[in-house]
Coordinates of C-alpha atoms in Angstrom, one line a residue:
Chain P
M1 CA 3.1 -66.0 -17.0
D2 CA 6.1 -63.8 -17.3
R3 CA 7.9 -64.6 -20.7
I4 CA 10.6 -62.1 -20.0
L5 CA 11.6 -63.8 -16.8
R6 CA 11.7 -67.1 -18.6
C7 CA 14.2 -65.7 -21.2
R8 CA 16.3 -64.1 -18.5
L9 CA 16.5 -67.4 -16.6
E10 CA 17.3 -69.4 -19.7
S11 CA 20.1 -67.0 -20.7
R12 CA 21.6 -66.6 -17.3
F13 CA 21.5 -70.2 -16.0
G14 CA 21.4 -72.0 -19.4
E15 CA 23.6 -75.0 -18.7
R16 CA 22.8 -75.2 -15.0
L17 CA 19.1 -75.9 -15.6
T18 CA 18.5 -79.6 -15.5
G19 CA 15.0 -79.3 -17.1
P20 CA 13.0 -76.9 -19.2
V21 CA 11.6 -73.7 -17.6
R22 CA 8.0 -74.4 -16.9
Q23 CA 5.3 -71.8 -16.5
R24 CA 1.7 -72.2 -15.4
H25 CA -0.7 -69.6 -13.9
D26 CA 1.5 -67.1 -12.0
E27 CA 4.4 -69.5 -11.4
T28 CA 7.7 -70.0 -13.1
E29 CA 9.6 -73.2 -12.3
I30 CA 13.2 -74.1 -12.8
R31 CA 15.1 -77.3 -11.9
I32 CA 18.7 -77.3 -10.8
A33 CA 21.1 -79.8 -9.3
P34 CA 21.4 -79.7 -5.5
G35 CA 25.0 -78.7 -5.6
D36 CA 24.1 -75.5 -7.6
V37 CA 21.7 -74.2 -5.0
P38 CA 23.9 -71.6 -3.3
E39 CA 25.3 -70.1 -6.5
V40 CA 21.9 -70.0 -8.3
L41 CA 20.0 -68.6 -5.3
L42 CA 22.8 -66.0 -4.6
A43 CA 22.6 -64.9 -8.2
L44 CA 18.8 -64.7 -8.1
H45 CA 19.0 -62.8 -4.8
D46 CA 21.7 -60.3 -5.7
E47 CA 21.6 -59.6 -9.5
S48 CA 19.6 -56.5 -10.4
E49 CA 17.7 -58.2 -13.2
F50 CA 16.3 -60.8 -10.7
R51 CA 16.3 -59.2 -7.2
F52 CA 14.5 -62.2 -5.5
R53 CA 14.9 -60.8 -2.0
M54 CA 12.2 -62.8 -0.3
L55 CA 12.3 -66.5 0.4
S56 CA 8.7 -67.2 0.5
D57 CA 8.8 -70.9 1.3
L58 CA 11.2 -73.8 1.6
A59 CA 9.8 -77.3 1.3
G60 CA 11.0 -80.8 1.1
V61 CA 9.4 -83.3 -1.3
D62 CA 9.7 -87.0 -1.5
T63 CA 8.9 -88.1 -5.1
G64 CA 9.1 -91.8 -4.3
T65 CA 12.4 -92.2 -6.1
T66 CA 14.3 -89.0 -5.2
M67 CA 14.2 -86.2 -2.7
Q68 CA 13.7 -82.5 -3.6
A69 CA 14.2 -79.2 -1.9
V70 CA 11.8 -76.7 -3.2
Y71 CA 12.3 -72.9 -2.8
H72 CA 9.7 -70.3 -3.6
L73 CA 11.0 -66.8 -4.2
W74 CA 9.3 -63.4 -4.6
S75 CA 10.7 -60.4 -6.4
D76 CA 9.5 -57.0 -7.4
T77 CA 10.8 -57.4 -10.9
T78 CA 8.2 -59.9 -11.9
A79 CA 4.6 -60.8 -11.3
D80 CA 5.4 -64.5 -10.9
W81 CA 6.4 -66.7 -8.0
L82 CA 9.7 -68.4 -8.9
R83 CA 10.0 -72.0 -7.9
V84 CA 13.4 -73.4 -7.7
I85 CA 13.5 -77.2 -7.4
A86 CA 16.7 -78.8 -6.4
D87 CA 16.1 -82.2 -7.8
G88 CA 17.7 -85.6 -7.8
M89 CA 18.9 -86.2 -4.2
S90 CA 19.2 -89.8 -3.3
R91 CA 16.6 -91.1 -0.8
D92 CA 19.3 -92.8 1.2
D93 CA 21.4 -89.8 2.0
P94 CA 19.8 -86.6 0.6
R95 CA 22.2 -83.7 0.9
V96 CA 21.9 -80.1 -0.2
P97 CA 23.8 -77.0 0.8
S98 CA 22.0 -74.7 3.2
V99 CA 20.7 -71.2 2.2
T100 CA 21.0 -69.8 5.7
F101 CA 23.9 -67.6 4.5
L102 CA 21.3 -65.7 2.5
W103 CA 18.2 -66.0 4.6
K104 CA 18.9 -66.7 8.2
G105 CA 15.1 -67.3 8.6
A106 CA 15.5 -70.5 6.4
E107 CA 17.1 -72.1 9.4
W108 CA 13.9 -73.4 11.0
M109 CA 12.4 -74.3 7.6
E110 CA 15.5 -76.4 6.9
R111 CA 15.2 -78.0 10.3
E112 CA 11.6 -78.9 9.5
A113 CA 12.6 -80.4 6.2
Y114 CA 15.3 -82.4 8.0
D115 CA 12.9 -83.5 10.6
M116 CA 10.2 -84.6 8.2
F117 CA 12.3 -85.9 5.2
G118 CA 15.8 -86.4 6.5
I119 CA 17.3 -84.0 4.1
T120 CA 20.7 -82.8 5.4
F121 CA 21.3 -79.1 4.8
E122 CA 25.0 -78.7 4.8
G123 CA 26.0 -75.5 6.5
N124 CA 23.0 -75.1 8.7
R125 CA 24.5 -74.9 12.2
D126 CA 21.4 -76.0 14.1
L127 CA 20.2 -79.0 12.1
R128 CA 18.3 -81.0 14.7
R129 CA 14.8 -82.3 14.9
I130 CA 12.3 -79.5 15.5
Y131 CA 8.9 -81.2 15.9
M132 CA 9.6 -84.8 16.7
P133 CA 11.4 -86.0 19.8
P134 CA 15.2 -86.1 19.6
D135 CA 15.2 -89.9 19.9
Y136 CA 12.8 -90.4 17.0
A137 CA 14.3 -92.5 14.3
S138 CA 12.2 -92.1 11.1
F139 CA 11.0 -89.3 8.8
P140 CA 7.3 -89.0 8.9
L141 CA 6.5 -87.2 5.6
R142 CA 8.4 -89.7 3.5
K143 CA 6.1 -91.7 1.3
D144 CA 7.2 -95.0 2.7
F145 CA 5.9 -93.9 6.1
F146 CA 2.3 -95.1 6.4
L147 CA -0.3 -93.9 8.9
A148 CA -1.3 -96.4 11.5
D149 CA -4.9 -96.5 10.5
D150 CA -6.3 -94.7 7.6
A151 CA -7.2 -94.9 3.9
A152 CA -3.5 -95.0 3.0
R153 CA -3.2 -98.4 4.6
S154 CA -6.3 -99.8 3.0
P155 CA -6.0 -101.7 -0.3
A156 CA -7.5 -98.8 -2.2
G157 CA -5.4 -96.0 -0.7
G158 CA -6.1 -92.9 -2.6
V159 CA -8.8 -94.2 -4.9
R160 CA -12.5 -94.9 -4.4
H161 CA -13.5 -98.4 -3.4
M162 CA -15.3 -99.2 -6.6
E163 CA -12.1 -98.5 -8.6
Q164 CA -9.4 -101.1 -9.1
T165 CA -5.9 -100.4 -8.0
H166 CA -3.5 -100.9 -10.9
G167 CA -0.3 -99.5 -9.7
P168 CA 2.3 -101.3 -7.5
T169 CA 1.3 -102.0 -3.9
N170 CA 3.2 -102.5 -0.7
A171 CA 3.4 -106.2 0.1
Q172 CA 3.0 -105.7 3.8
T173 CA 0.4 -103.0 4.1
G174 CA -1.4 -103.3 0.8
A175 CA -1.1 -99.6 0.3
R176 CA -0.6 -98.3 -3.2
I177 CA 2.9 -97.0 -3.8
R178 CA 2.5 -93.5 -5.0
Q179 CA 5.0 -91.7 -7.2
A180 CA 5.1 -88.0 -8.0
P181 CA 4.2 -86.9 -11.5
S182 CA 7.3 -87.0 -13.8
S183 CA 6.4 -83.8 -15.7
Chain R
M1 CA 36.6 -67.9 33.2
T2 CA 35.6 -71.5 34.0
T3 CA 33.5 -73.5 31.7
R4 CA 31.1 -76.2 32.8
T5 CA 29.3 -78.6 30.5
P6 CA 26.4 -80.2 32.4
F7 CA 25.9 -83.1 30.0
D8 CA 27.0 -85.8 32.5
I9 CA 24.1 -85.1 34.8
P10 CA 21.9 -88.3 34.8
A11 CA 18.3 -88.1 34.0
H12 CA 16.6 -87.5 37.3
A13 CA 14.9 -90.3 39.1
S14 CA 11.2 -90.9 38.9
T15 CA 8.9 -90.3 41.8
D16 CA 7.6 -93.9 41.5
D17 CA 11.1 -95.1 42.4
P18 CA 11.0 -96.5 45.9
R19 CA 14.6 -95.4 46.5
V20 CA 13.6 -91.8 46.1
T21 CA 12.7 -90.2 49.4
L22 CA 11.0 -86.9 49.8
D23 CA 14.1 -85.3 51.2
E24 CA 15.7 -85.5 47.8
Q25 CA 15.5 -82.5 45.6
L26 CA 13.5 -83.3 42.4
G27 CA 13.6 -80.8 39.7
V28 CA 10.1 -80.3 38.2
F29 CA 11.5 -79.8 34.8
E30 CA 15.2 -80.2 33.9
P31 CA 16.0 -77.8 31.1
I32 CA 19.2 -79.5 30.2
P33 CA 18.8 -82.3 27.7
P34 CA 20.2 -85.6 29.0
Y35 CA 21.9 -86.5 25.7
P36 CA 25.1 -85.0 24.2
P37 CA 24.7 -82.0 22.0
R38 CA 23.7 -82.8 18.4
T39 CA 24.7 -79.6 16.7
E40 CA 27.3 -76.8 17.1
R41 CA 24.5 -74.4 18.1
E42 CA 23.1 -76.7 20.8
A43 CA 26.6 -77.3 22.3
E44 CA 27.1 -73.6 22.4
F45 CA 23.8 -72.9 24.0
Y46 CA 24.0 -75.6 26.7
T47 CA 27.4 -74.5 27.8
L48 CA 27.2 -72.1 30.8
R49 CA 29.7 -69.4 31.5
D50 CA 30.3 -67.8 34.9
G51 CA 27.2 -66.3 36.4
E52 CA 24.8 -67.8 33.9
M53 CA 22.0 -70.2 34.6
F54 CA 19.1 -71.8 32.7
L55 CA 15.5 -71.0 33.3
N56 CA 12.8 -73.2 31.8
M57 CA 9.7 -71.4 30.6
G58 CA 6.7 -73.4 29.5
P59 CA 5.3 -75.6 28.0
Q60 CA 2.5 -74.5 30.3
H61 CA 3.1 -70.9 30.7
P62 CA 0.3 -68.4 30.3
S63 CA 2.2 -66.0 28.1
T64 CA 3.6 -68.4 25.6
H65 CA 0.2 -68.4 23.7
G66 CA -0.1 -72.1 23.6
V67 CA 2.3 -74.9 24.4
L68 CA 5.7 -73.5 23.7
R69 CA 8.7 -74.3 25.8
V70 CA 11.6 -71.8 25.9
V71 CA 14.9 -72.5 27.6
L72 CA 16.3 -69.2 28.7
K73 CA 19.9 -68.7 29.4
I74 CA 20.0 -65.9 31.9
D75 CA 22.6 -63.8 33.6
G76 CA 20.8 -62.2 36.6
E77 CA 17.7 -60.6 35.2
K78 CA 19.1 -60.4 31.7
V79 CA 18.4 -63.0 28.9
V80 CA 21.7 -64.0 27.3
D81 CA 20.3 -66.5 24.8
L82 CA 17.2 -68.6 24.3
D83 CA 16.3 -71.9 22.7
P84 CA 12.6 -72.5 21.8
V85 CA 11.6 -76.1 21.9
L86 CA 8.7 -76.9 19.6
G87 CA 6.6 -79.9 18.9
Y88 CA 4.2 -80.0 21.9
L89 CA 1.2 -79.3 19.6
H90 CA 2.5 -81.1 16.5
R91 CA -0.3 -83.0 14.8
G92 CA 1.3 -83.8 11.4
V93 CA -1.3 -81.8 9.5
E94 CA 0.6 -82.2 6.2
K95 CA 0.7 -85.9 6.5
L96 CA -3.0 -86.1 7.4
C97 CA -3.8 -83.9 4.4
E98 CA -1.8 -86.1 2.1
N99 CA -3.9 -89.0 3.2
A100 CA -7.3 -87.3 2.9
D101 CA -9.0 -86.2 -0.3
Y102 CA -9.0 -82.6 -1.5
H103 CA -12.2 -81.7 0.3
Q104 CA -11.2 -83.3 3.6
A105 CA -7.8 -81.7 3.5
I106 CA -9.4 -78.2 3.9
C107 CA -10.9 -79.0 7.3
Y108 CA -7.5 -80.3 8.6
T109 CA -6.0 -76.8 7.9
D110 CA -8.5 -75.0 10.1
P111 CA -7.0 -75.7 13.5
L112 CA -3.6 -74.5 12.4
E113 CA -4.1 -70.9 13.5
Y114 CA -7.3 -71.3 15.3
I115 CA -8.0 -67.6 15.7
S116 CA -7.8 -66.8 12.0
S117 CA -9.0 -70.1 10.5
L118 CA -10.4 -68.6 7.4
F119 CA -7.0 -67.6 6.2
C120 CA -5.7 -71.1 6.9
E121 CA -8.4 -72.5 4.6
W122 CA -7.9 -69.8 2.0
S123 CA -4.4 -70.7 0.8
P124 CA -5.0 -74.5 0.3
V125 CA -8.3 -73.8 -1.4
M126 CA -6.6 -71.3 -3.8
A127 CA -3.8 -73.8 -4.5
F128 CA -6.3 -76.6 -5.3
E129 CA -8.3 -74.2 -7.5
K130 CA -5.1 -73.5 -9.4
L131 CA -4.5 -77.2 -9.8
L132 CA -8.0 -77.6 -11.2
D133 CA -8.1 -74.4 -13.3
V134 CA -11.4 -73.4 -11.7
Q135 CA -12.8 -70.0 -12.0
V136 CA -14.4 -68.9 -8.7
P137 CA -17.7 -67.0 -9.1
R138 CA -17.3 -63.3 -8.3
R139 CA -19.9 -63.3 -5.5
A140 CA -17.9 -66.1 -3.8
E141 CA -14.8 -64.0 -4.0
Y142 CA -16.5 -61.1 -2.5
I143 CA -17.9 -63.2 0.3
R144 CA -14.4 -64.6 0.9
V145 CA -12.9 -61.2 1.2
L146 CA -15.7 -59.9 3.4
S147 CA -15.5 -62.8 5.8
G148 CA -11.7 -62.8 5.7
E149 CA -11.4 -59.2 6.6
L150 CA -13.8 -59.7 9.5
N151 CA -11.6 -62.6 10.7
R152 CA -8.6 -60.3 10.4
I153 CA -10.2 -57.7 12.7
A154 CA -11.1 -60.4 15.2
S155 CA -7.5 -61.7 15.1
H156 CA -6.0 -58.3 15.6
A157 CA -8.5 -57.5 18.4
L158 CA -7.3 -60.6 20.2
F159 CA -3.6 -59.7 19.5
I160 CA -4.1 -56.3 21.1
G161 CA -5.7 -57.8 24.2
W162 CA -3.0 -60.5 24.5
F163 CA -0.2 -58.0 24.0
A164 CA -1.5 -55.7 26.7
L165 CA -2.0 -58.8 29.0
D166 CA 1.5 -59.9 28.5
L167 CA 2.7 -56.4 29.4
G168 CA 0.6 -56.6 32.6
G169 CA -2.6 -54.8 31.7
L170 CA -5.8 -56.7 32.3
T171 CA -8.4 -54.3 31.0
P172 CA -7.7 -54.3 27.2
I173 CA -8.3 -58.0 26.8
L174 CA -11.8 -57.6 28.3
W175 CA -12.5 -54.7 25.9
S176 CA -11.1 -56.4 22.8
F177 CA -13.1 -59.5 23.5
I178 CA -16.2 -57.5 23.1
E179 CA -15.2 -56.8 19.5
R180 CA -14.0 -60.3 18.9
D181 CA -17.1 -61.9 20.3
E182 CA -19.4 -59.9 18.1
I183 CA -17.4 -60.9 15.0
V184 CA -17.2 -64.5 16.0
E185 CA -20.9 -64.7 16.5
M186 CA -21.4 -63.0 13.2
L187 CA -19.2 -65.6 11.5
A188 CA -20.9 -68.3 13.4
A189 CA -24.2 -67.2 11.8
L190 CA -22.5 -67.3 8.4
T191 CA -20.5 -70.5 8.6
G192 CA -22.1 -72.4 11.4
Q193 CA -19.0 -72.5 13.6
R194 CA -17.4 -70.1 16.0
M195 CA -13.8 -70.8 15.5
L196 CA -13.0 -73.6 13.0
F197 CA -15.2 -72.4 10.2
N198 CA -14.5 -74.9 7.4
Y199 CA -16.4 -72.4 5.2
F200 CA -14.3 -72.1 2.0
R201 CA -14.8 -74.8 -0.6
I202 CA -12.8 -75.6 -3.7
G203 CA -14.6 -73.3 -6.2
G204 CA -16.4 -71.1 -3.8
V205 CA -17.9 -70.9 -0.3
N206 CA -20.2 -73.2 1.6
G207 CA -23.2 -71.0 1.8
D208 CA -24.6 -67.7 0.7
L209 CA -24.9 -64.7 3.0
N210 CA -27.9 -65.0 5.3
H211 CA -30.1 -62.6 7.1
E212 CA -28.8 -63.1 10.6
F213 CA -25.2 -62.4 9.4
M214 CA -26.2 -59.3 7.5
S215 CA -28.2 -57.8 10.3
R216 CA -25.5 -58.5 12.9
L217 CA -22.9 -57.1 10.5
G218 CA -25.0 -53.9 9.9
T219 CA -25.4 -53.3 13.6
W220 CA -21.7 -53.8 14.3
M221 CA -20.5 -51.7 11.3
S222 CA -22.6 -48.7 12.5
K223 CA -20.6 -48.6 15.8
A224 CA -17.4 -50.3 14.9
T225 CA -15.3 -47.3 14.1
H226 CA -16.3 -45.6 17.3
Q227 CA -15.6 -48.7 19.4
I228 CA -12.2 -49.3 17.8
N229 CA -11.2 -45.7 18.4
S230 CA -12.2 -45.9 22.1
N231 CA -10.3 -49.2 22.4
Q232 CA -7.3 -47.5 20.9
A233 CA -7.5 -44.6 23.3
L234 CA -7.2 -47.1 26.1
L235 CA -3.7 -48.2 25.1
N236 CA -2.3 -45.6 22.7
E237 CA -2.5 -42.9 25.4
N238 CA -1.4 -45.1 28.2
E239 CA 2.0 -43.9 29.3
I240 CA 3.0 -47.1 31.0
F241 CA 2.2 -49.2 28.0
V242 CA 3.8 -46.8 25.5
R243 CA 7.1 -46.4 27.5
R244 CA 7.3 -50.1 28.0
A245 CA 6.8 -51.0 24.3
R246 CA 8.7 -48.3 22.6
G247 CA 12.2 -49.2 21.6
L248 CA 11.8 -52.8 22.6
G249 CA 12.7 -55.6 20.3
V250 CA 13.8 -53.4 17.4
I251 CA 14.4 -55.2 14.1
D252 CA 15.7 -53.4 11.0
T253 CA 14.6 -53.9 7.4
A254 CA 17.5 -55.9 6.2
T255 CA 17.4 -58.3 9.1
A256 CA 13.6 -58.7 8.8
L257 CA 14.0 -59.7 5.2
Q258 CA 16.8 -62.1 6.1
M259 CA 14.6 -63.7 8.7
C260 CA 11.9 -64.2 6.0
M261 CA 9.4 -62.1 8.0
T262 CA 6.2 -61.0 6.3
G263 CA 3.0 -59.3 7.3
P264 CA 2.7 -56.6 10.0
N265 CA 6.1 -57.5 11.5
L266 CA 7.8 -56.7 8.2
R267 CA 5.7 -53.7 7.5
A268 CA 6.6 -52.3 10.9
T269 CA 10.2 -52.1 9.7
G270 CA 9.3 -49.8 6.8
V271 CA 8.7 -52.2 3.9
P272 CA 5.1 -51.8 2.6
F273 CA 5.0 -55.5 1.5
D274 CA 1.5 -56.9 1.5
I275 CA 0.7 -59.9 -0.7
R276 CA -2.7 -58.3 -1.4
R277 CA -0.8 -55.7 -3.4
A278 CA 2.6 -57.3 -4.0
H279 CA 1.1 -60.4 -5.6
P280 CA -2.6 -59.7 -6.0
Y281 CA -5.2 -62.5 -5.7
S282 CA -9.0 -62.7 -5.4
I283 CA -10.7 -59.3 -5.9
Y284 CA -8.2 -57.2 -4.0
P285 CA -7.0 -55.4 -7.1
E286 CA -10.5 -53.9 -7.5
L287 CA -10.6 -52.6 -3.9
D288 CA -9.3 -49.4 -2.6
F289 CA -7.2 -49.6 0.5
D290 CA -3.8 -48.5 1.8
I291 CA -0.9 -50.6 3.1
P292 CA 0.1 -48.9 6.4
S293 CA 3.8 -49.2 7.2
R294 CA 6.0 -47.8 10.0
T295 CA 9.7 -47.4 10.2
E296 CA 10.6 -47.9 13.9
G297 CA 10.4 -51.7 13.9
D298 CA 9.8 -52.0 17.6
C299 CA 7.0 -53.6 19.6
L300 CA 5.0 -50.3 19.7
A301 CA 5.2 -50.0 15.9
R302 CA 4.0 -53.6 15.5
Y303 CA 1.1 -52.8 17.7
L304 CA 0.2 -49.5 16.1
L305 CA 0.4 -51.0 12.7
R306 CA -2.2 -53.6 13.5
M307 CA -4.5 -50.9 14.7
D308 CA -4.1 -49.1 11.4
E309 CA -4.8 -52.4 9.6
V310 CA -8.1 -52.8 11.4
K311 CA -9.2 -49.4 9.9
Q312 CA -8.2 -50.6 6.4
S313 CA -10.1 -53.8 6.9
L314 CA -13.2 -51.8 7.8
R315 CA -12.8 -49.9 4.5
I316 CA -12.6 -53.1 2.6
I317 CA -15.7 -54.6 4.3
D318 CA -17.6 -51.4 3.5
Q319 CA -16.6 -51.6 -0.2
C320 CA -17.4 -55.3 -0.3
L321 CA -20.9 -54.7 1.0
H322 CA -21.5 -51.9 -1.5
R323 CA -20.2 -53.8 -4.5
M324 CA -21.5 -57.3 -3.7
P325 CA -22.6 -58.8 -7.0
D326 CA -25.4 -61.3 -7.4
G327 CA -24.8 -64.9 -8.7
P328 CA -23.8 -68.3 -7.6
V329 CA -21.4 -68.9 -4.7
M330 CA -20.0 -72.2 -6.0
A331 CA -18.4 -73.1 -9.3
K332 CA -19.7 -76.2 -11.0
L333 CA -17.4 -79.0 -10.0
P334 CA -17.7 -82.7 -9.6
R335 CA -17.9 -84.2 -6.2
L336 CA -14.8 -86.3 -6.8
I337 CA -12.0 -84.0 -7.6
R338 CA -9.0 -85.4 -9.4
P339 CA -6.8 -82.6 -10.8
R340 CA -4.4 -83.4 -13.6
P341 CA -0.8 -84.0 -12.4
G342 CA 0.9 -80.7 -11.6
R343 CA 2.1 -78.3 -9.0
A344 CA 0.6 -75.2 -7.6
Y345 CA 1.6 -72.5 -5.1
A346 CA -0.8 -70.1 -3.6
A347 CA 0.0 -67.4 -1.0
I348 CA -2.3 -65.0 0.8
E349 CA -1.9 -62.2 3.3
G350 CA -3.3 -63.2 6.6
P351 CA -3.3 -61.2 9.9
R352 CA 0.1 -62.5 10.7
G353 CA 1.7 -62.5 7.3
Q354 CA 2.0 -64.9 4.5
Y355 CA 0.1 -68.1 4.5
A356 CA 1.1 -70.3 1.6
T357 CA 0.4 -73.7 0.3
Y358 CA 2.4 -75.7 -2.2
A359 CA 0.3 -78.6 -3.5
I360 CA 1.4 -81.4 -5.8
S361 CA -1.2 -83.5 -7.6
D362 CA -0.5 -87.0 -9.0
G363 CA -3.8 -87.4 -10.6
T364 CA -5.6 -89.1 -7.8
D365 CA -8.2 -87.6 -5.4
Q366 CA -5.6 -87.0 -2.7
P367 CA -2.9 -84.3 -2.8
Y368 CA 0.5 -86.0 -3.3
R369 CA 2.2 -83.4 -1.3
M370 CA 0.8 -80.5 0.6
R371 CA 3.2 -78.1 2.1
I372 CA 1.8 -75.5 4.5
H373 CA 3.8 -72.4 5.1
D374 CA 2.8 -70.6 8.3
P375 CA 3.9 -67.1 9.3
S376 CA 3.8 -67.9 13.1
F377 CA 6.6 -70.5 12.6
I378 CA 8.8 -68.0 10.8
H379 CA 8.2 -65.1 13.3
L380 CA 8.7 -67.2 16.4
Q381 CA 12.2 -67.9 15.1
S382 CA 13.2 -64.2 15.4
V383 CA 12.4 -64.2 19.1
G384 CA 15.8 -65.7 19.5
L385 CA 17.3 -62.8 17.7
L386 CA 15.4 -60.0 19.4
T387 CA 15.4 -61.1 23.0
P388 CA 19.1 -61.4 24.0
G389 CA 20.1 -58.4 26.0
N390 CA 16.6 -57.7 27.3
L391 CA 15.0 -58.6 30.6
I392 CA 13.2 -61.9 31.2
A393 CA 9.8 -60.0 31.4
D394 CA 10.6 -58.5 28.0
T395 CA 10.8 -61.9 26.4
M396 CA 7.0 -62.2 26.7
A397 CA 6.4 -58.7 25.4
I398 CA 8.6 -59.3 22.4
M399 CA 7.0 -62.7 21.7
A400 CA 3.5 -61.3 22.1
S401 CA 4.3 -58.4 19.7
L402 CA 5.3 -60.9 17.0
D403 CA 2.0 -62.6 17.5
P404 CA 2.8 -66.3 17.0
I405 CA 0.0 -68.8 17.4
M406 CA 1.3 -72.2 18.5
G407 CA -1.3 -74.1 16.5
G408 CA 0.4 -72.7 13.4
V409 CA 3.9 -73.0 14.7
D410 CA 3.6 -76.7 15.4
K411 CA 1.4 -77.6 12.5

């Protein structure tokens, strides 16, 4: 855990952070609003105290209530991975600005997140489906997309059969409705 | 200059249609999509200018290393632009992993990059261990590094063979398969499988080193350096190969970083970035090895760099064998794993670059979200950047030098 990085992030982006800076193992995590993504990532990329030159990963996450775009960055100024979570996109029409102006290589990762979660990356000039056929209508990695035949559809999706399911379940499939941890 | 947009061409008729006679010309594969363009880039790509035409390559083409389809826009023999079409091998591994428990998820990640499976297992296993706060026994870490470096050599050996094959040389693949087969048999003795090992477990490895593995490894190590050097001489001093690969598909450092490249392809542009040193994991900080890098950034540099890496891997294997500690190979863990809610990210350096896993736990025995980052996917993207301006035959050479594996690209 890099305490100095935490202080730097807090002092630089103070009011932009929508949650506390979290640290665990070799990871530092910040949360920002989707609209702030270009400015925050540009600052992290360019400013000499951060120098996060490498976009290590870009992922979409469906938390059950909102959509997230998650960026993992690497820098030579710190021993930590920096995780930037753009949180709070609506599930009906998730939109976040693209980061292809910084990393052109993010284009396909954004296409993948669009294909799998339906997140629209505004400014990506090639945002079409990458894996699924062009006439495909749904987004497979969303949590309301159930597999045709698997444990997820069974009444005890995700828990052992001897255990009771206490959470909310889907009326049609009987599958447990899962939600991402709030913390 | 006239511009022609061929979107009004109807989807061609089926051969089952009784109205279709054999005199009619039926395209085997129409490269132009029958629907209107969805994005700016697609509209630009599927608009032909004077003298240009489309050429469809794949999905069953021997030099695409799997089932990749590439639509080339060509002007004579020159490639003007290209559009890779993915998804022919898409299995939805992430979704399957999210519907399996933590142990089952590991075996779904094996077939991602089927010639370097141990690395595909390694990053999810590391991410799950971070979620669980498990300390892996030192002997298990040494075995992981040992088997991983063997797998790296096997993967690079196959790369060298394939690369030469795509440039038109048949001999090197026969030679490199000698090396690869010995390693694969060795790993089969250790793990029980030739390709999809499923060997790493959360908290350690599946089994301890056995006699057959060690004796095979000892025999191979005694002649490995000699064999690798003679394999190298086959290509490094081959003038046809060197003149063909030199100066082809050059990428500079800034562009490589922008394209999110990692691994040998980035190091060939002059950045000695290797996660084993840049963000150390496992026991790599204790081991003594170099990070080779080159400045040219062309196909030849990418090839030579992999040859250098093989030598470093041999050094690592040698050190592992000398320092291998005693002890258990598995941490004490319950059979049913339910990590506390949280998030973990783990990245490792594989033969192609960075393999990473971002796992979210919601407290049940299944990962809530498991994102798999694969270097092949990232590197295939830059084929579109490197190829325009080169000849059609160079497309295969450039693609092969970036070493994408379609199992990893299509997840």
